[in-house]
mmCIF file of C-alpha atoms in Angstrom:
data_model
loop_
_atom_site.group_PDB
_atom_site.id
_atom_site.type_symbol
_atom_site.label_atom_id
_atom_site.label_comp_id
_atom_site.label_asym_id
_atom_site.label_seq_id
_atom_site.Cartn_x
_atom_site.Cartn_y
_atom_site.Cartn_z
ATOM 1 C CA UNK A 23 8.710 4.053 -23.908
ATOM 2 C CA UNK A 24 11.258 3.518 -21.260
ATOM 3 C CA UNK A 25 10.058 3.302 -17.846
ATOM 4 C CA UNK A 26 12.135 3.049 -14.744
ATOM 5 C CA UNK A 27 10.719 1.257 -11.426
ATOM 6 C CA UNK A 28 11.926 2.192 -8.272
ATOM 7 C CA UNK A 29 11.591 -1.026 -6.207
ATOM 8 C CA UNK A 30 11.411 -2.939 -8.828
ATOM 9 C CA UNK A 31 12.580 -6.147 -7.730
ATOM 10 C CA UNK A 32 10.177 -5.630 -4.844
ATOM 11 C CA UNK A 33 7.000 -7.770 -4.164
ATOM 12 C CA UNK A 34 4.617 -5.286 -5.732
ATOM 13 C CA UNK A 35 7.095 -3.581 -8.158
ATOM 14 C CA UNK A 36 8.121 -6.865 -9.873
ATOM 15 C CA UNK A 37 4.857 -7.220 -10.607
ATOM 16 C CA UNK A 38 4.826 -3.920 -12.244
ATOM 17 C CA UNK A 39 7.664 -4.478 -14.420
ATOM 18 C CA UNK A 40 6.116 -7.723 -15.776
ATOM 19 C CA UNK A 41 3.466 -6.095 -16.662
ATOM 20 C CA UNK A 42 4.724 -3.114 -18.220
ATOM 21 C CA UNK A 43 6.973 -5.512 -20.320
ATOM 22 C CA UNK A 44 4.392 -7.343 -21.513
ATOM 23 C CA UNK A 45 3.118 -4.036 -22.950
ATOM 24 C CA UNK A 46 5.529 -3.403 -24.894
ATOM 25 C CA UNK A 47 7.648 -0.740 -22.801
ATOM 26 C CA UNK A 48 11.537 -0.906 -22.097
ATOM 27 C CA UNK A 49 11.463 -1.573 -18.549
ATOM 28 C CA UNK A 50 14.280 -0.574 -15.933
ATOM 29 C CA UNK A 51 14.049 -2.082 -12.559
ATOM 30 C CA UNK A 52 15.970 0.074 -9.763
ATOM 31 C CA UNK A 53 16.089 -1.395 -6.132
ATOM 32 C CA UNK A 54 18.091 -0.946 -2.987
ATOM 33 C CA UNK A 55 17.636 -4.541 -2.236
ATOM 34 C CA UNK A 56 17.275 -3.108 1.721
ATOM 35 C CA UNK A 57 17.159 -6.649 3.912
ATOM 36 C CA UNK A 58 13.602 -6.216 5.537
ATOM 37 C CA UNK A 59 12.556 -6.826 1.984
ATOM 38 C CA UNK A 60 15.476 -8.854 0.569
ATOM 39 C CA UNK A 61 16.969 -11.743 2.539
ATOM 40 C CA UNK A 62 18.771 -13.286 -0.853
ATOM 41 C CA UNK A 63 19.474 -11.376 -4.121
ATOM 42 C CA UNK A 64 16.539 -11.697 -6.361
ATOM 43 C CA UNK A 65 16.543 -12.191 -10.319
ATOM 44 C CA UNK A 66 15.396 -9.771 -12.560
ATOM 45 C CA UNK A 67 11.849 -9.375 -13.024
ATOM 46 C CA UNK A 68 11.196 -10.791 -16.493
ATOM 47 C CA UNK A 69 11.457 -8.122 -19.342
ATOM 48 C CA UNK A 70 13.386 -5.866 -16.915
ATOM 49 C CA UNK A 71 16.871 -4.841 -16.470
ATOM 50 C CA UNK A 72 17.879 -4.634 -12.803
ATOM 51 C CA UNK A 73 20.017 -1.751 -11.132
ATOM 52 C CA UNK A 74 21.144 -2.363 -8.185
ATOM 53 C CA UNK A 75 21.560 1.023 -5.819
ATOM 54 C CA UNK A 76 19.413 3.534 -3.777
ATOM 55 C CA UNK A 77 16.808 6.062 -4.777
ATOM 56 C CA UNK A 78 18.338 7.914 -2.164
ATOM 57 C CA UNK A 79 21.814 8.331 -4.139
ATOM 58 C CA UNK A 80 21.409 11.177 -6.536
ATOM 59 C CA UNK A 81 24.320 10.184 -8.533
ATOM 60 C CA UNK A 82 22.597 6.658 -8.961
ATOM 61 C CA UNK A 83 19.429 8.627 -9.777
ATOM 62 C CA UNK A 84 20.625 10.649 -12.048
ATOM 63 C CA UNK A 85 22.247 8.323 -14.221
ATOM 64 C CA UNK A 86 19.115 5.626 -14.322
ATOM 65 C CA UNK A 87 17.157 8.521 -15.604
ATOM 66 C CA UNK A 88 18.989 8.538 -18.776
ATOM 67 C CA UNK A 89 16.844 8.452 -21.298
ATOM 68 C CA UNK A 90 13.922 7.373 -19.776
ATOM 69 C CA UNK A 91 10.223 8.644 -20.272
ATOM 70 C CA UNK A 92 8.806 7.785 -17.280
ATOM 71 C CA UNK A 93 8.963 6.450 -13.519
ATOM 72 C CA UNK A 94 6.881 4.753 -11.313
ATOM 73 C CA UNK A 95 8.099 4.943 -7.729
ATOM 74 C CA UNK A 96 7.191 2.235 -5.850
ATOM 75 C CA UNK A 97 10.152 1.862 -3.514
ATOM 76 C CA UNK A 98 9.269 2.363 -0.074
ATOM 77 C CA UNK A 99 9.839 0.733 3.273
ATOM 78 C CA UNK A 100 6.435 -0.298 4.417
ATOM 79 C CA UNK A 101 4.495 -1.649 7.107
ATOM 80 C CA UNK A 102 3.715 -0.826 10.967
ATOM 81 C CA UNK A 103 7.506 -1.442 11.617
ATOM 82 C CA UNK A 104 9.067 -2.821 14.798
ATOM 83 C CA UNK A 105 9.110 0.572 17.208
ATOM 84 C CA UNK A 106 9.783 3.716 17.117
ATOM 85 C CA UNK A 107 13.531 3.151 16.673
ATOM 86 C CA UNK A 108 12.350 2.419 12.865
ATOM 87 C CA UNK A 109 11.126 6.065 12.594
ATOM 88 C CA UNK A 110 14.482 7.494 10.736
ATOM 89 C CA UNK A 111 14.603 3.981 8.392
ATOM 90 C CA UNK A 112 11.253 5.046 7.212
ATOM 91 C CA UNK A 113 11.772 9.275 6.497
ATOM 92 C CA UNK A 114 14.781 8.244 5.187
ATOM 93 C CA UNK A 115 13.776 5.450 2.931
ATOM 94 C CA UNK A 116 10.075 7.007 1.895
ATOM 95 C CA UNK A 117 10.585 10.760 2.169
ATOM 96 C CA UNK A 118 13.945 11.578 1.614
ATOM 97 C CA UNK A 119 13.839 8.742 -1.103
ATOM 98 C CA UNK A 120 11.351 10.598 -3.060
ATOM 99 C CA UNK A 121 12.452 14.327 -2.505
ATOM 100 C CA UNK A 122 16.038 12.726 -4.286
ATOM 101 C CA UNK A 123 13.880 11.621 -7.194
ATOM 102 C CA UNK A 124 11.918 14.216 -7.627
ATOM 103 C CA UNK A 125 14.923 16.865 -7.967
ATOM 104 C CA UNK A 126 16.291 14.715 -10.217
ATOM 105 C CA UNK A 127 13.566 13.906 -12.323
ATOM 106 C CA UNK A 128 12.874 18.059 -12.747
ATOM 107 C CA UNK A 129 16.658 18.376 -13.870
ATOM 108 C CA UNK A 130 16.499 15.374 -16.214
ATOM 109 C CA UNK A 131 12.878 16.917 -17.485
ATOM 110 C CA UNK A 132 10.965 13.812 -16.767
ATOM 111 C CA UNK A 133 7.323 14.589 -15.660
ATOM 112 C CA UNK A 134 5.540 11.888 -15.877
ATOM 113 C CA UNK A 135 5.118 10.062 -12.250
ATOM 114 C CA UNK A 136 3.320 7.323 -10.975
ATOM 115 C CA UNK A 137 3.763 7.296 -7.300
ATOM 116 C CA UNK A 138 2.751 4.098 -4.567
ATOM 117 C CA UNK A 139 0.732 5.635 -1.898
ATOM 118 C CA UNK A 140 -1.655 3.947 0.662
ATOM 119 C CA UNK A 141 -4.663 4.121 2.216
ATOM 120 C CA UNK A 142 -3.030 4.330 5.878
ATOM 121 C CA UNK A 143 -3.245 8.628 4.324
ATOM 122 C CA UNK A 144 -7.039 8.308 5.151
ATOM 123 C CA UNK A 145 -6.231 7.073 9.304
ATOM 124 C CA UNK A 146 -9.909 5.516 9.877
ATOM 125 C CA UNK A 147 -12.185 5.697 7.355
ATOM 126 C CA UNK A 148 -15.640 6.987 6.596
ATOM 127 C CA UNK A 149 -18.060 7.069 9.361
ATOM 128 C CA UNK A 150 -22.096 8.197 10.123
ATOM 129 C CA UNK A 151 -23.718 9.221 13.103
ATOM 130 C CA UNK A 152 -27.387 8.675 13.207
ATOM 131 C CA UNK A 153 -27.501 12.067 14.780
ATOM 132 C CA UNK A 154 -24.874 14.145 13.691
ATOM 133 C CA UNK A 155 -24.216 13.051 9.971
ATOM 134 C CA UNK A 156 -20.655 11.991 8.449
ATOM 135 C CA UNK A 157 -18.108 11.986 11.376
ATOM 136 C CA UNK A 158 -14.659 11.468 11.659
ATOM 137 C CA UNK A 159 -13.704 10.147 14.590
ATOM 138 C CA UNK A 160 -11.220 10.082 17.536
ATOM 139 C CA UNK A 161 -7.973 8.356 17.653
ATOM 140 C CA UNK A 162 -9.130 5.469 19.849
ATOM 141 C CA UNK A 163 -8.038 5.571 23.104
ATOM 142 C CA UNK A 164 -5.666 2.762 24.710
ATOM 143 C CA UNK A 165 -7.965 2.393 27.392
ATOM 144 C CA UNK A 166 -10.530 1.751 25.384
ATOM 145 C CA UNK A 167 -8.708 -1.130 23.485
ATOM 146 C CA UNK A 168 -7.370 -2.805 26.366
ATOM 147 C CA UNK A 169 -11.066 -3.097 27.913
ATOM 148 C CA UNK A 170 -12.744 -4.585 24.418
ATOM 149 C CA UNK A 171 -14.222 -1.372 22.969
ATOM 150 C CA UNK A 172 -13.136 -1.379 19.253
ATOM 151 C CA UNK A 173 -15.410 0.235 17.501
ATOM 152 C CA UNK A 174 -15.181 4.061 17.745
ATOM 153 C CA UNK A 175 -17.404 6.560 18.402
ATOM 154 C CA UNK A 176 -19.361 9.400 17.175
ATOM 155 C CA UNK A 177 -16.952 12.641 18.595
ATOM 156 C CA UNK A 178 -19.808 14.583 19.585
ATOM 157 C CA UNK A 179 -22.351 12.464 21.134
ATOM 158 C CA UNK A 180 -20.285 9.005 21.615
ATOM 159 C CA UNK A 181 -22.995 7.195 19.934
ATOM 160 C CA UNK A 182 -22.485 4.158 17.578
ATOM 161 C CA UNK A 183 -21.155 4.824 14.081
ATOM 162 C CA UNK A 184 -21.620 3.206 10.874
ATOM 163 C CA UNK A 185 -18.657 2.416 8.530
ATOM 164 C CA UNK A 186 -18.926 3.631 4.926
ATOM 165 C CA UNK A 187 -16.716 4.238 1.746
ATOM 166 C CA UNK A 188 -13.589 6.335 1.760
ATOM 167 C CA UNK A 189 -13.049 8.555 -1.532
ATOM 168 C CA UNK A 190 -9.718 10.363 -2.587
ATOM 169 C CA UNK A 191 -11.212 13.595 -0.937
ATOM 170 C CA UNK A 192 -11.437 12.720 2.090
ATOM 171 C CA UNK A 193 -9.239 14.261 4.780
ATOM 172 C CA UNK A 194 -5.634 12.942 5.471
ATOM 173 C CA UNK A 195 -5.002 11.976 8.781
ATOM 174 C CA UNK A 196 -2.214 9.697 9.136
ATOM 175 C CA UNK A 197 -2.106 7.526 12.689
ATOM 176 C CA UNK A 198 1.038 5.873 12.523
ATOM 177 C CA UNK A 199 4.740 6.656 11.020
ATOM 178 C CA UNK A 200 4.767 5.044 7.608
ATOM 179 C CA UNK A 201 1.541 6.476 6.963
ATOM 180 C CA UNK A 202 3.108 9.830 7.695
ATOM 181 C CA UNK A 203 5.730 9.080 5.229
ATOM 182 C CA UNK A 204 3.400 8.325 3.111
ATOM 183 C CA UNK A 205 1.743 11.971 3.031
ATOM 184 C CA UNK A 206 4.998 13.493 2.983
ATOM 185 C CA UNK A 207 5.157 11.691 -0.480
ATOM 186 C CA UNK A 208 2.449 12.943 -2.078
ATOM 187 C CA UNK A 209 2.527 16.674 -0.707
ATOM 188 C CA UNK A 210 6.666 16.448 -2.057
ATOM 189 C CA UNK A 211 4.938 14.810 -5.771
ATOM 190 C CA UNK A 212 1.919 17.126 -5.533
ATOM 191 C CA UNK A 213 4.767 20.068 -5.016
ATOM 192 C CA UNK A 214 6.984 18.703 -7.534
ATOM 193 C CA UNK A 215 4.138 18.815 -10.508
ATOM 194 C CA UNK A 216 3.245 22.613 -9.763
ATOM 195 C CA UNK A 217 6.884 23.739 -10.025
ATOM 196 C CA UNK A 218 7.765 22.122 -13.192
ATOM 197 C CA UNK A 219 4.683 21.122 -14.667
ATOM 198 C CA UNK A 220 4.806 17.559 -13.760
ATOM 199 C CA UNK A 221 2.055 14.588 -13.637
ATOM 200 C CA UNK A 222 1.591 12.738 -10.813
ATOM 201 C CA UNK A 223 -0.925 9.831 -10.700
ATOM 202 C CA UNK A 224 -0.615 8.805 -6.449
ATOM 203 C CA UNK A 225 -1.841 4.866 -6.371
ATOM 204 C CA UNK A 226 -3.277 4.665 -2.645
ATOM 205 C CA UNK A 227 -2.749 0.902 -2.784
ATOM 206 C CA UNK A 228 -5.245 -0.691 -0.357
ATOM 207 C CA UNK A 229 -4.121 -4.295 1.534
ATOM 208 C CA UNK A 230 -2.111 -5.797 -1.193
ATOM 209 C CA UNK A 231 -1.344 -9.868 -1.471
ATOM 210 C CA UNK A 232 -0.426 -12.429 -3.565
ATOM 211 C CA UNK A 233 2.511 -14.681 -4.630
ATOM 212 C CA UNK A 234 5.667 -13.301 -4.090
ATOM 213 C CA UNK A 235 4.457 -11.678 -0.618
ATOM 214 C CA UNK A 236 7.902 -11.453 1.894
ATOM 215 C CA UNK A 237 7.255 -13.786 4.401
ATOM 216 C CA UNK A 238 8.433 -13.903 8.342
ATOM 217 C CA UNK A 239 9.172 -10.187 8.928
ATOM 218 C CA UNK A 240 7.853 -7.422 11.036
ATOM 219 C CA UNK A 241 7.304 -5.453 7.624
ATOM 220 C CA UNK A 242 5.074 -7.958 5.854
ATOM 221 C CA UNK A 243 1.049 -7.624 5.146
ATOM 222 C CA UNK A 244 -1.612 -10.042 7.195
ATOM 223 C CA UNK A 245 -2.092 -12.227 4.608
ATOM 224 C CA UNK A 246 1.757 -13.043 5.033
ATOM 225 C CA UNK A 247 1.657 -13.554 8.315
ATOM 226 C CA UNK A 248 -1.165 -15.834 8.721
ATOM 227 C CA UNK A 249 0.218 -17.872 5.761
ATOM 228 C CA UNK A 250 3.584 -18.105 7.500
ATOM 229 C CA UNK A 251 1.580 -19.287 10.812
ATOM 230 C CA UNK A 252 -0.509 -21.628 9.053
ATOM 231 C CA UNK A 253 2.429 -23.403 7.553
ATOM 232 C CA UNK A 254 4.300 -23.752 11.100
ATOM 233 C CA UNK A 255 1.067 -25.379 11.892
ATOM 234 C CA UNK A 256 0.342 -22.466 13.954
ATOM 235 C CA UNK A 257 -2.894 -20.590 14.561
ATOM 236 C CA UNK A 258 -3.053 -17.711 12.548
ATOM 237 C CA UNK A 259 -3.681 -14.770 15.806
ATOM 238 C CA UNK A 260 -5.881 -12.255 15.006
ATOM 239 C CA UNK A 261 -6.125 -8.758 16.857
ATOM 240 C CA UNK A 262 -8.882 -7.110 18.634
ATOM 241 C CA UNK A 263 -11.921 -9.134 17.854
ATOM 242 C CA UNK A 264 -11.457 -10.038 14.289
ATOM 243 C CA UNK A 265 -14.426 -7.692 12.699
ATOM 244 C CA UNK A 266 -12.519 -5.042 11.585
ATOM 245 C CA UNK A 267 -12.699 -4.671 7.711
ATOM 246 C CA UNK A 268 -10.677 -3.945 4.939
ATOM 247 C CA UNK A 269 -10.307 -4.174 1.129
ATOM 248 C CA UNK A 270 -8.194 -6.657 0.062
ATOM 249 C CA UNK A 271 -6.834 -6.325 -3.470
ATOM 250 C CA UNK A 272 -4.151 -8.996 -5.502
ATOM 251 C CA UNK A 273 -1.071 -8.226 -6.559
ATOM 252 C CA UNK A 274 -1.846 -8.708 -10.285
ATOM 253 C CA UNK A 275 -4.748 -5.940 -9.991
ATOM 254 C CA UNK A 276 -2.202 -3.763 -8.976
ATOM 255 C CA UNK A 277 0.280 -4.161 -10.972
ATOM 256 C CA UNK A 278 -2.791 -3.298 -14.102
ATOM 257 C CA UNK A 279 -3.650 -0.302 -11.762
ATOM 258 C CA UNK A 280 -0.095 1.037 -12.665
ATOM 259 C CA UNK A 281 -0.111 0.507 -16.178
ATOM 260 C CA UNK A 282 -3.460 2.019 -16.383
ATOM 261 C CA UNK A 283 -2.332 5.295 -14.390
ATOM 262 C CA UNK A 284 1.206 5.062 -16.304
ATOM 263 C CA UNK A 285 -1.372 5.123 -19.849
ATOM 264 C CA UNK A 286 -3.481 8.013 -18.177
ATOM 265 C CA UNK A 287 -0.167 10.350 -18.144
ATOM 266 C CA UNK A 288 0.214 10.240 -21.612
ATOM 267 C CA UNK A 289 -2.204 12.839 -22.102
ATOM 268 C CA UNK A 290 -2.985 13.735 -18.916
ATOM 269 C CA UNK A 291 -3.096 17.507 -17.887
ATOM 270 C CA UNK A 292 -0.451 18.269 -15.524
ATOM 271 C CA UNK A 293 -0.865 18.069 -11.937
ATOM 272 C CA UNK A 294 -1.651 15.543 -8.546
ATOM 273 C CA UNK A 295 -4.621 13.145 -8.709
ATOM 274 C CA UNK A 296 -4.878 10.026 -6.465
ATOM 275 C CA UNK A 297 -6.829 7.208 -6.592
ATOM 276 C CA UNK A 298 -7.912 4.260 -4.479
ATOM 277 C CA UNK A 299 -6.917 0.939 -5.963
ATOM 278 C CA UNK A 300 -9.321 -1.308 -4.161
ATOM 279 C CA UNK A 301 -11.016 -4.415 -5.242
ATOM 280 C CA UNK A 302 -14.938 -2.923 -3.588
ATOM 281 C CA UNK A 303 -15.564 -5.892 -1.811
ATOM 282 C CA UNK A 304 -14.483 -5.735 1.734
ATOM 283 C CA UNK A 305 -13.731 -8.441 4.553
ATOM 284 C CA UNK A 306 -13.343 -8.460 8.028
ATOM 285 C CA UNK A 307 -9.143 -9.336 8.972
ATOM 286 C CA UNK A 308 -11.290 -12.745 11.079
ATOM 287 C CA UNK A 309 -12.831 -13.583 7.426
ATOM 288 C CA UNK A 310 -9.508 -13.393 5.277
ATOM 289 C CA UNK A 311 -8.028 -15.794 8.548
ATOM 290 C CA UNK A 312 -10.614 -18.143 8.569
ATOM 291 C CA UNK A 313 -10.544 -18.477 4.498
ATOM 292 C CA UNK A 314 -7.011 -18.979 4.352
ATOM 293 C CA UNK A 315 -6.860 -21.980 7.339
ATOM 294 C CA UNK A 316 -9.718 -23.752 5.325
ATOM 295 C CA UNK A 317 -7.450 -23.204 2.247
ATOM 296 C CA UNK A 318 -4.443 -24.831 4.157
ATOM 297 C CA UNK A 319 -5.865 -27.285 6.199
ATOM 298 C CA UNK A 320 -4.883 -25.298 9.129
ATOM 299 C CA UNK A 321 -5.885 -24.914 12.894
ATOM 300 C CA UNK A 322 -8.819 -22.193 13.196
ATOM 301 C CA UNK A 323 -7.618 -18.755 14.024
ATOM 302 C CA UNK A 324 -7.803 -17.321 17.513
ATOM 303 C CA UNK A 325 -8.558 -14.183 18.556
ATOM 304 C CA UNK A 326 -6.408 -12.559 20.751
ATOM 305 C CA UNK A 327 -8.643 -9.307 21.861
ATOM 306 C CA UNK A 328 -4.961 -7.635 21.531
ATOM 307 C CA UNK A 329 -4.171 -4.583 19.705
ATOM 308 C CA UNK A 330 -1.697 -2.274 18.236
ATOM 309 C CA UNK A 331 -1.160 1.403 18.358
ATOM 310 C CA UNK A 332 -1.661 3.236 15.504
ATOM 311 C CA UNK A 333 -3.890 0.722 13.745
ATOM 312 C CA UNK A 334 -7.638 1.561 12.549
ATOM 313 C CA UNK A 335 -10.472 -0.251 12.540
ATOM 314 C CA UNK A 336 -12.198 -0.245 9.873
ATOM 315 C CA UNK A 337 -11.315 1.528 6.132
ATOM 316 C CA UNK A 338 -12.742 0.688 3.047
ATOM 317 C CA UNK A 339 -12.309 2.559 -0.371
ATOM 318 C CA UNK A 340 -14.719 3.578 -3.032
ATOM 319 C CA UNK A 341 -12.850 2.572 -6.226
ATOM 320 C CA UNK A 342 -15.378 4.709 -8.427
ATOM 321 C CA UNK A 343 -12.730 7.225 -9.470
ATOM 322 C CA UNK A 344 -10.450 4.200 -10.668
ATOM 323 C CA UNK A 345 -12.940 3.016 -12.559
ATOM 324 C CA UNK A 346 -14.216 6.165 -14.632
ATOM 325 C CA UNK A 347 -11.083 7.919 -14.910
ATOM 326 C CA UNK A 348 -8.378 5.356 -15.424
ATOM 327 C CA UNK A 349 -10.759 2.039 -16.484
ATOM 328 C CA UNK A 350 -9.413 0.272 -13.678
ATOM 329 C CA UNK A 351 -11.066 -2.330 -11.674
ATOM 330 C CA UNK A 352 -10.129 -5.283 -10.075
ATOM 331 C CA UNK A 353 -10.512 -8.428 -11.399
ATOM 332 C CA UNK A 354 -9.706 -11.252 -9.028
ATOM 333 C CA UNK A 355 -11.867 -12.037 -6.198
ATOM 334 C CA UNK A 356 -10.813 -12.617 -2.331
ATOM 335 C CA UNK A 357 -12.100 -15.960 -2.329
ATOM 336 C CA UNK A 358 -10.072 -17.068 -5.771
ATOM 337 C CA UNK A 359 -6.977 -15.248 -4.948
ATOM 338 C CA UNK A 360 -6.854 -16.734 -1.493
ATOM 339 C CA UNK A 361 -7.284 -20.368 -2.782
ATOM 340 C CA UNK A 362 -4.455 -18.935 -5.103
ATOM 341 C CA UNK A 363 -2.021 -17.891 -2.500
ATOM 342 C CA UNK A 364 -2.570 -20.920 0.014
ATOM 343 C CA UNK A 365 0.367 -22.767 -1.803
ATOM 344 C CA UNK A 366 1.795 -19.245 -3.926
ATOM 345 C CA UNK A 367 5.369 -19.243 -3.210
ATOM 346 C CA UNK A 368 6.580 -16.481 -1.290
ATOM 347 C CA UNK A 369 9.709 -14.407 -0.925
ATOM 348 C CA UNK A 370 12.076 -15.506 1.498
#
């Protein structure tokens, strides 16, 4: 079938449209080429045609859409972002992006959608009190952060908490802007498939790397950014005090995650169903430093005890539903896709 891409020439969405290719499917790469992700024209992903215009022009829209069976939208301006002054670049990329898409895809009568979320929906992730059961806790407060006090605390007693596994119904509670964007795009996709009978698989895409990662901007992930460090000879900084944990998952998983929810629409019924697209095996940001230095021969990261507003400390995904409903799991460990993308090339 034909499939169109938004972001396809993107790190993640290139990836996609290889993959999809290589399946067989009539592939249609559609990208803005916006410069925080772009800093020289790239080629066409292989098997993929490349259009070159924004999600945000309808026109444009309207006429990639011919003839095509399906989309997966994965363009989006991601990342914590600079400042606030950032805040309309991201509505206006993410949100208003998507509501342009949708409209058009309900006048062209697509409904099949596979939509790029993230796990910044969840804000911090699953948490038990010893007292007081599962918890979700507080913002964390500046003052704690500045004085060394990381870990959050149980909201009605203070007490110590214990991290656990985030599903797909857990609550949303976004703590910074693109993760706000980022629930504005699935309540807009989750609207869009009542009114017209749509299907919307939502990928919430936990910390994605690999080869191809954009490297030396305010918009890239970690990994990035220590690898970009490490090769200026640099030592990779790492906030707070290095424990916090996340899931980190490769690019190539990913890009199988969307086939596999792209497969699941065939027959699926209509509706909005997410999923967490996680490898299951956590690692502290201090871990995923320290293996990457070793990889590249680099100076030993150092902690900074600094911090940044809107970030959590620790979320990790259950990728059970993955699994049984779409026969997705990861298949490249940390360790092996670090060693990988030591010396992966990135994207300038």
């Amino acid at each position: 079938m034909r499939v169109l891409v938004t972001g396809g020439a993107g790190f993640i969405g290139s990836q996609v449209c290889q993959v999809l290719a290589g399946a067989g499917h009539d592939v249609v790469a559609f990208d803005a080429l916006l410069p925080a992700a772009h800093r020289s024209p790239p080629a066409a992903p292989p098997g993929a045609r490349l259009l070159v215009d924004d999600v945000r022009d309808a026109a444009a829209v309207r006429a990639a859409l011919h003839g095509v069976d399906a989309v997966v939208h994965q363009a989006a301006m991601v990342g914590m972002g600079v400042d606030l002054a950032d805040l309309p670049d991201y509505v206006g990329c993410n949100d208003l992006g998507t509501a342009v898409l949708l409209a058009e895809l309900a006048a062209a009568g697509v409904t099949r959608l596979v939509l790029a979320s993230s796990m910044v929906v969840y804000g911090e992730g699953a948490y038990s009190c010893a007292e007081h059961g599962a918890v979700r806790p507080d913002p964390r407060a500046t003052a704690d952060l500045a004085a060394g006090r990381f870990e959050p605390g149980c909201p009605r007693c203070a007490a110590p908490l214990v991290p656990g596994l985030v599903d797909e119904d857990a609550r949303l509670e976004p703590r910074s802007v693109y993760a706000a964007t980022k629930v504005a795009q699935e309540h807009l996709a989750a609207a869009w498939a009542r009114e017209c009978g749509g299907s919307v698989v939502a990928l919430r895409y936990h910390n994605v790397y690999g080869p191809g990662m954009p490297r030396d901007t305010p918009y890239s992930g970690v990994a990035a950014i220590f690898r970009s460090a490490l090769e200026a000879r640099r030592p990779p900084r790492v906030f707070e005090d290095g424990a916090q944990r996340r899931d980190f998952v490769h690019v190539r998983d990913v890009a199988r995650a969307n086939a596999a929810a792209l497969d699941s629409t065939v027959d699926g019924a209509p509706g909005f169903r997410a999923y967490n697209v996680a490898s299951g095996a956590p690692a502290t940001i201090g871990e995923v430093a320290t293996a990457l230095a070793d990889a590249m021969g680099g100076p030993a990261p150092v902690v900074t005890g600094g911090f940044r507003a809107g970030d959590v400390r620790h979320i990790v995904a259950s990728p059970g539903r993955a699994a049984a409903e779409l026969g997705f799991r990861a298949g490249i460990d940390l360790a092996t896709g670090l060693a990988e993308f030591a010396s992966a090339p990135l994207r300038a």
